[in-house]
GROMACS .gro file of C-alpha atoms in nm:
model
  126
    1UNK     CA    1   9.019   9.143  10.935
    2UNK     CA    2   9.383   9.205  11.023
    3UNK     CA    3   9.445   9.505  11.248
    4UNK     CA    4   9.796   9.641  11.256
    5UNK     CA    5   9.940   9.725  11.597
    6UNK     CA    6  10.090  10.072  11.631
    7UNK     CA    7  10.269  10.241  11.917
    8UNK     CA    8  10.486  10.540  11.995
    9UNK     CA    9  10.279  10.852  11.954
   10UNK     CA   10  10.270  11.132  12.207
   11UNK     CA   11  10.328  11.500  12.273
   12UNK     CA   12  10.655  11.676  12.205
   13UNK     CA   13  10.784  12.029  12.167
   14UNK     CA   14  10.883  12.161  11.828
   15UNK     CA   15  11.227  12.041  11.734
   16UNK     CA   16  11.186  11.720  11.930
   17UNK     CA   17  11.172  11.360  11.816
   18UNK     CA   18  10.937  11.063  11.834
   19UNK     CA   19  10.953  10.709  11.700
   20UNK     CA   20  10.647  10.519  11.587
   21UNK     CA   21  10.640  10.144  11.541
   22UNK     CA   22  10.402   9.907  11.366
   23UNK     CA   23  10.374   9.526  11.348
   24UNK     CA   24  10.258   9.397  11.009
   25UNK     CA   25  10.160   9.056  10.865
   26UNK     CA   26  10.438   8.827  10.739
   27UNK     CA   27  10.308   8.847  10.382
   28UNK     CA   28  10.346   9.224  10.357
   29UNK     CA   29  10.508   9.365  10.040
   30UNK     CA   30  10.489   9.737  10.111
   31UNK     CA   31  10.455   9.939  10.427
   32UNK     CA   32  10.352  10.298  10.464
   33UNK     CA   33  10.295  10.575  10.714
   34UNK     CA   34  10.011  10.819  10.669
   35UNK     CA   35   9.879  11.109  10.872
   36UNK     CA   36   9.555  11.297  10.897
   37UNK     CA   37   9.505  11.631  11.067
   38UNK     CA   38   9.154  11.755  11.160
   39UNK     CA   39   8.970  11.878  10.854
   40UNK     CA   40   9.235  11.751  10.614
   41UNK     CA   41   9.268  11.449  10.389
   42UNK     CA   42   9.488  11.157  10.482
   43UNK     CA   43   9.835  11.207  10.335
   44UNK     CA   44  10.117  10.962  10.287
   45UNK     CA   45  10.447  11.061  10.444
   46UNK     CA   46  10.678  10.759  10.405
   47UNK     CA   47  10.680  10.416  10.247
   48UNK     CA   48  10.911  10.124  10.172
   49UNK     CA   49  10.916   9.782  10.013
   50UNK     CA   50  10.936   9.524  10.287
   51UNK     CA   51  11.200   9.314  10.112
   52UNK     CA   52  11.457   9.583  10.030
   53UNK     CA   53  11.352   9.871  10.253
   54UNK     CA   54  11.400  10.122   9.971
   55UNK     CA   55  11.222  10.428  10.113
   56UNK     CA   56  11.011  10.698   9.957
   57UNK     CA   57  10.921  11.019  10.138
   58UNK     CA   58  10.682  11.306  10.095
   59UNK     CA   59  10.859  11.637  10.039
   60UNK     CA   60  10.712  11.771  10.362
   61UNK     CA   61  10.910  11.523  10.574
   62UNK     CA   62  11.216  11.451  10.360
   63UNK     CA   63  11.535  11.488  10.563
   64UNK     CA   64  11.346  11.477  10.895
   65UNK     CA   65  11.163  11.142  10.894
   66UNK     CA   66  11.324  10.802  10.843
   67UNK     CA   67  11.148  10.474  10.781
   68UNK     CA   68  11.320  10.153  10.883
   69UNK     CA   69  11.234   9.785  10.892
   70UNK     CA   70  11.303   9.487  11.115
   71UNK     CA   71  11.204   9.197  10.894
   72UNK     CA   72  11.271   8.941  11.168
   73UNK     CA   73  11.003   9.105  11.383
   74UNK     CA   74  10.771   9.206  11.096
   75UNK     CA   75  10.795   9.554  11.238
   76UNK     CA   76  10.859   9.889  11.080
   77UNK     CA   77  10.942  10.218  11.238
   78UNK     CA   78  10.906  10.586  11.160
   79UNK     CA   79  11.172  10.799  11.325
   80UNK     CA   80  11.054  11.159  11.330
   81UNK     CA   81  11.312  11.427  11.405
   82UNK     CA   82  11.299  11.807  11.400
   83UNK     CA   83  10.923  11.793  11.449
   84UNK     CA   84  10.722  12.096  11.348
   85UNK     CA   85  10.382  12.225  11.458
   86UNK     CA   86  10.239  12.121  11.121
   87UNK     CA   87  10.337  11.759  11.187
   88UNK     CA   88  10.056  11.737  11.444
   89UNK     CA   89   9.813  11.471  11.325
   90UNK     CA   90   9.685  11.120  11.378
   91UNK     CA   91   9.944  10.886  11.228
   92UNK     CA   92   9.849  10.554  11.072
   93UNK     CA   93  10.063  10.266  10.958
   94UNK     CA   94   9.954  10.059  10.661
   95UNK     CA   95  10.050   9.736  10.491
   96UNK     CA   96  10.003   9.621  10.134
   97UNK     CA   97   9.983   9.246  10.085
   98UNK     CA   98   9.921   9.259   9.708
   99UNK     CA   99  10.228   9.149   9.511
  100UNK     CA  100  10.178   9.391   9.218
  101UNK     CA  101  10.459   9.647   9.209
  102UNK     CA  102  10.392  10.011   9.290
  103UNK     CA  103  10.648  10.288   9.269
  104UNK     CA  104  10.713  10.644   9.373
  105UNK     CA  105  10.415  10.858   9.464
  106UNK     CA  106  10.183  10.557   9.425
  107UNK     CA  107  10.340  10.412   9.740
  108UNK     CA  108  10.200  10.710   9.931
  109UNK     CA  109   9.842  10.671   9.810
  110UNK     CA  110   9.613  10.521  10.077
  111UNK     CA  111   9.409  10.328   9.819
  112UNK     CA  112   9.712  10.105   9.754
  113UNK     CA  113   9.711   9.960  10.107
  114UNK     CA  114   9.472   9.701  10.240
  115UNK     CA  115   9.556   9.679  10.611
  116UNK     CA  116   9.563   9.968  10.856
  117UNK     CA  117   9.653  10.043  11.213
  118UNK     CA  118   9.419  10.209  11.457
  119UNK     CA  119   9.615  10.534  11.455
  120UNK     CA  120   9.837  10.706  11.710
  121UNK     CA  121   9.826  11.076  11.792
  122UNK     CA  122  10.132  11.295  11.747
  123UNK     CA  123  10.103  11.644  11.893
  124UNK     CA  124  10.376  11.904  11.848
  125UNK     CA  125  10.364  12.221  12.056
  126UNK     CA  126  10.565  12.542  12.055
   0.00000   0.00000   0.00000
């Protein structure tokens, strides 16, 4: 079982920034970032195709979070700016190695990913 390697979580004050990173398998077609707060369902926040990097964002993070890729390193990043208290959650990266195309909101559904990271905590305080 492939385990993705995440890094970059931590604690920050509201308005601050953090960058998460994740190493994925070479045969990845889509990458995604998800988060889960205590008592809530896992929600997708950002995704991209690994070949063209075309991003898709949840409305809750649009304009604040940016997903980027380094194909040479099989690594993707989530730059999180203007962090809010409600961004506090465990963040997970995910990789989809199935070639079938998915689009739009489907790229933010956890069932469409088959490899996951262990999670990294992001805590935003006032």
